Every structure is written in structure tokens, then in C-alpha cells.
PDB file of C-alpha atoms in Angstrom:
ATOM      1  CA  UNK A1242      96.653  73.839 100.485  1.00 54.00           C
ATOM      2  CA  UNK A1243      97.390  77.320  99.291  1.00 72.00           C
ATOM      3  CA  UNK A1244     100.602  79.284  99.349  1.00 91.00           C
ATOM      4  CA  UNK A1245     100.066  80.817 102.804  1.00 96.00           C
ATOM      5  CA  UNK A1246      99.145  77.437 104.275  1.00 95.00           C
ATOM      6  CA  UNK A1247     102.275  75.922 102.739  1.00 95.00           C
ATOM      7  CA  UNK A1248     104.474  78.698 104.139  1.00 96.00           C
ATOM      8  CA  UNK A1249     102.980  78.461 107.625  1.00 97.00           C
ATOM      9  CA  UNK A1250     103.486  74.690 107.593  1.00 96.00           C
ATOM     10  CA  UNK A1251     107.248  75.267 107.472  1.00 95.00           C
ATOM     11  CA  UNK A1252     107.222  76.700 111.005  1.00 96.00           C
ATOM     12  CA  UNK A1253     106.961  75.093 114.400  1.00 95.00           C
ATOM     13  CA  UNK A1254     104.860  76.534 117.167  1.00 95.00           C
ATOM     14  CA  UNK A1255     104.760  79.170 118.503  1.00 97.00           C
ATOM     15  CA  UNK A1256     105.703  81.007 115.283  1.00 97.00           C
ATOM     16  CA  UNK A1257     103.156  79.109 113.186  1.00 97.00           C
ATOM     17  CA  UNK A1258     100.397  79.913 115.689  1.00 97.00           C
ATOM     18  CA  UNK A1259     101.342  83.602 115.715  1.00 98.00           C
ATOM     19  CA  UNK A1260     101.087  83.761 111.920  1.00 97.00           C
ATOM     20  CA  UNK A1261      97.830  81.768 111.911  1.00 97.00           C
ATOM     21  CA  UNK A1262      96.368  84.190 114.469  1.00 98.00           C
ATOM     22  CA  UNK A1263      97.306  87.149 112.254  1.00 98.00           C
ATOM     23  CA  UNK A1264      95.764  85.498 109.211  1.00 97.00           C
ATOM     24  CA  UNK A1265      92.551  84.647 111.094  1.00 98.00           C
ATOM     25  CA  UNK A1266      92.155  88.248 112.238  1.00 97.00           C
ATOM     26  CA  UNK A1267      92.821  89.507 108.708  1.00 98.00           C
ATOM     27  CA  UNK A1268      90.195  87.145 107.301  1.00 98.00           C
ATOM     28  CA  UNK A1269      87.637  88.425 109.815  1.00 97.00           C
ATOM     29  CA  UNK A1270      87.964  91.822 108.132  1.00 98.00           C
ATOM     30  CA  UNK A1271      88.550  90.540 104.592  1.00 97.00           C
ATOM     31  CA  UNK A1272      86.832  87.156 104.275  1.00 97.00           C
ATOM     32  CA  UNK A1273      87.127  87.363 100.486  1.00 96.00           C
ATOM     33  CA  UNK A1274      90.940  87.461 100.641  1.00 97.00           C
ATOM     34  CA  UNK A1275      92.697  84.656  98.838  1.00 97.00           C
ATOM     35  CA  UNK A1276      96.036  82.988  99.388  1.00 96.00           C
ATOM     36  CA  UNK A1277      98.831  83.802  97.006  1.00 95.00           C
ATOM     37  CA  UNK A1278     102.207  85.457  96.792  1.00 94.00           C
ATOM     38  CA  UNK A1279     103.394  88.985  96.325  1.00 94.00           C
ATOM     39  CA  UNK A1280     106.942  90.263  96.013  1.00 91.00           C
ATOM     40  CA  UNK A1281     108.171  86.726  96.631  1.00 92.00           C
ATOM     41  CA  UNK A1282     106.392  86.214  99.946  1.00 95.00           C
ATOM     42  CA  UNK A1283     103.297  84.360 101.053  1.00 97.00           C
ATOM     43  CA  UNK A1284     100.425  86.818 101.083  1.00 98.00           C
ATOM     44  CA  UNK A1285      96.720  87.311 101.295  1.00 98.00           C
ATOM     45  CA  UNK A1286      95.356  89.073  98.235  1.00 97.00           C
ATOM     46  CA  UNK A1287      92.153  91.038  97.717  1.00 97.00           C
ATOM     47  CA  UNK A1288      90.798  92.423  94.490  1.00 93.00           C
ATOM     48  CA  UNK A1289      93.799  90.999  92.681  1.00 93.00           C
ATOM     49  CA  UNK A1290      96.168  93.117  94.814  1.00 96.00           C
ATOM     50  CA  UNK A1291      98.413  92.226  97.757  1.00 97.00           C
ATOM     51  CA  UNK A1292      96.695  92.742 101.107  1.00 98.00           C
ATOM     52  CA  UNK A1293      99.001  91.352 103.789  1.00 98.00           C
ATOM     53  CA  UNK A1294     102.315  89.543 103.440  1.00 98.00           C
ATOM     54  CA  UNK A1295     103.987  87.168 105.877  1.00 98.00           C
ATOM     55  CA  UNK A1296     107.729  86.785 106.292  1.00 97.00           C
ATOM     56  CA  UNK A1297     109.984  85.327 108.979  1.00 96.00           C
ATOM     57  CA  UNK A1298     113.637  85.552 109.929  1.00 93.00           C
ATOM     58  CA  UNK A1299     115.546  83.889 112.738  1.00 92.00           C
ATOM     59  CA  UNK A1300     114.914  86.856 115.038  1.00 94.00           C
ATOM     60  CA  UNK A1301     111.380  87.985 114.223  1.00 96.00           C
ATOM     61  CA  UNK A1302     108.163  87.579 112.278  1.00 98.00           C
ATOM     62  CA  UNK A1303     106.953  90.278 109.909  1.00 98.00           C
ATOM     63  CA  UNK A1304     103.661  91.470 108.528  1.00 98.00           C
ATOM     64  CA  UNK A1305     103.855  93.471 105.340  1.00 98.00           C
ATOM     65  CA  UNK A1306     100.762  95.528 104.452  1.00 97.00           C
ATOM     66  CA  UNK A1307     102.324  96.622 101.140  1.00 97.00           C
ATOM     67  CA  UNK A1308     101.769 100.253 102.072  1.00 96.00           C
ATOM     68  CA  UNK A1309     103.996 102.752 103.838  1.00 97.00           C
ATOM     69  CA  UNK A1310     100.881 104.847 104.490  1.00 97.00           C
ATOM     70  CA  UNK A1311      99.181 102.027 106.393  1.00 98.00           C
ATOM     71  CA  UNK A1312     102.261 101.433 108.552  1.00 98.00           C
ATOM     72  CA  UNK A1313     102.504 105.172 109.225  1.00 97.00           C
ATOM     73  CA  UNK A1314      98.821 105.349 110.177  1.00 97.00           C
ATOM     74  CA  UNK A1315      99.129 102.667 112.872  1.00 98.00           C
ATOM     75  CA  UNK A1316     102.668 103.499 114.024  1.00 97.00           C
ATOM     76  CA  UNK A1317     101.578 105.523 117.073  1.00 97.00           C
ATOM     77  CA  UNK A1318      99.730 102.446 118.352  1.00 97.00           C
ATOM     78  CA  UNK A1319     102.754 100.185 117.816  1.00 97.00           C
ATOM     79  CA  UNK A1320     105.466 102.089 119.689  1.00 96.00           C
ATOM     80  CA  UNK A1321     106.828  98.904 121.275  1.00 96.00           C
ATOM     81  CA  UNK A1322     107.293  97.164 117.908  1.00 97.00           C
ATOM     82  CA  UNK A1323     110.030  97.506 115.302  1.00 97.00           C
ATOM     83  CA  UNK A1324     108.631  99.239 112.229  1.00 97.00           C
ATOM     84  CA  UNK A1325     110.113 100.106 108.886  1.00 95.00           C
ATOM     85  CA  UNK A1326     108.495 101.974 106.028  1.00 94.00           C
ATOM     86  CA  UNK A1327     106.518  98.923 104.906  1.00 93.00           C
ATOM     87  CA  UNK A1328     107.036  96.240 107.551  1.00 97.00           C
ATOM     88  CA  UNK A1329     105.851  95.530 111.079  1.00 98.00           C
ATOM     89  CA  UNK A1330     108.075  93.162 113.071  1.00 98.00           C
ATOM     90  CA  UNK A1331     106.895  91.127 116.027  1.00 98.00           C
ATOM     91  CA  UNK A1332     107.560  87.852 117.798  1.00 97.00           C
ATOM     92  CA  UNK A1333     105.384  84.953 118.862  1.00 97.00           C
ATOM     93  CA  UNK A1334     105.857  86.125 122.450  1.00 96.00           C
ATOM     94  CA  UNK A1335     104.879  89.704 121.600  1.00 97.00           C
ATOM     95  CA  UNK A1336     102.126  89.681 118.967  1.00 97.00           C
ATOM     96  CA  UNK A1337     100.343  92.672 117.500  1.00 97.00           C
ATOM     97  CA  UNK A1338      97.196  93.847 119.265  1.00 97.00           C
ATOM     98  CA  UNK A1339      94.070  92.463 117.597  1.00 97.00           C
ATOM     99  CA  UNK A1340      92.445  95.862 117.074  1.00 97.00           C
ATOM    100  CA  UNK A1341      95.558  97.244 115.376  1.00 98.00           C
ATOM    101  CA  UNK A1342      95.874  94.234 113.098  1.00 98.00           C
ATOM    102  CA  UNK A1343      92.236  94.582 112.064  1.00 98.00           C
ATOM    103  CA  UNK A1344      92.814  98.295 111.409  1.00 98.00           C
ATOM    104  CA  UNK A1345      95.818  97.498 109.206  1.00 98.00           C
ATOM    105  CA  UNK A1346      93.653  95.239 107.059  1.00 98.00           C
ATOM    106  CA  UNK A1347      90.775  97.760 106.941  1.00 98.00           C
ATOM    107  CA  UNK A1348      93.108 100.552 105.845  1.00 98.00           C
ATOM    108  CA  UNK A1349      94.747  98.398 103.191  1.00 98.00           C
ATOM    109  CA  UNK A1350      91.345  97.284 101.860  1.00 97.00           C
ATOM    110  CA  UNK A1351      90.363 100.965 101.560  1.00 97.00           C
ATOM    111  CA  UNK A1352      93.521 101.634  99.535  1.00 96.00           C
ATOM    112  CA  UNK A1353      92.842  98.660  97.278  1.00 96.00           C
ATOM    113  CA  UNK A1354      89.211  99.613  96.653  1.00 93.00           C
ATOM    114  CA  UNK A1355      89.985 103.290  96.039  1.00 92.00           C
ATOM    115  CA  UNK A1356      92.732 102.467  93.519  1.00 80.00           C
ATOM    116  CA  UNK A1357      90.734  99.894  91.586  1.00 61.00           C
ATOM    117  CA  UNK A1358      88.010 102.335  90.670  1.00 51.00           C
TER     118      UNK A1358
END
């Protein structure tokens, strides 16, 4: 098991299922992504760089695309979610729309590929 698998295993459903759904959608867009850590959190990595981080608190789940620009780009489509500069908060009962999650990963992959030139 990798780092993301290990982290997800610490949760009960429905939180674990919500994170697994997010990871599955991310891997549809970035099948080459690998499990790892970044900034102390479980994360998918691509091209040696952090792609999407996963973090949970008692009150919410978070996806971290490691990019304020990516969060800003999708913010208009996530009006009903709590956003900070680099974090998107959601709950197992109110998950991110699939198309927006895929767009987050696409945008982050573009950043990674353009900066690794």
C-alpha cells in the first residue's frame, strides 16, 4: 500500500469513500500519478511534483491542488463550497462535482508540465 492508501484506510465510510472517489477521478485524468506525500499530507504526485493533496479535519475533508491559481480558476463553479487560497473543503455528503474535480487535475497538470520544461 502506498501513502494515500494508508491515509484513506484511517477513515470510516463515508469519508473514505469520498476521498477514494476524488482519487479515482484524478487518476482518470492523470493515470501516471503516483502516491506520495507533499507538505506533510498524503498526495498524488506527477512529474515529481505534488498534484493533489488530501487532508481531513473533524468538520470537513479537503483537496489541495497546491496552486492558488487552480483554486481561483474553478472558484466560480464552486460557490457552495468553502475555499481558501489553496484548499477546497467539502464533506462526504456534499462532494465536488466530477467535472470540476477533473478540471482541477487538468489545470494542475498543465502547471506542472509548463514549469518542468
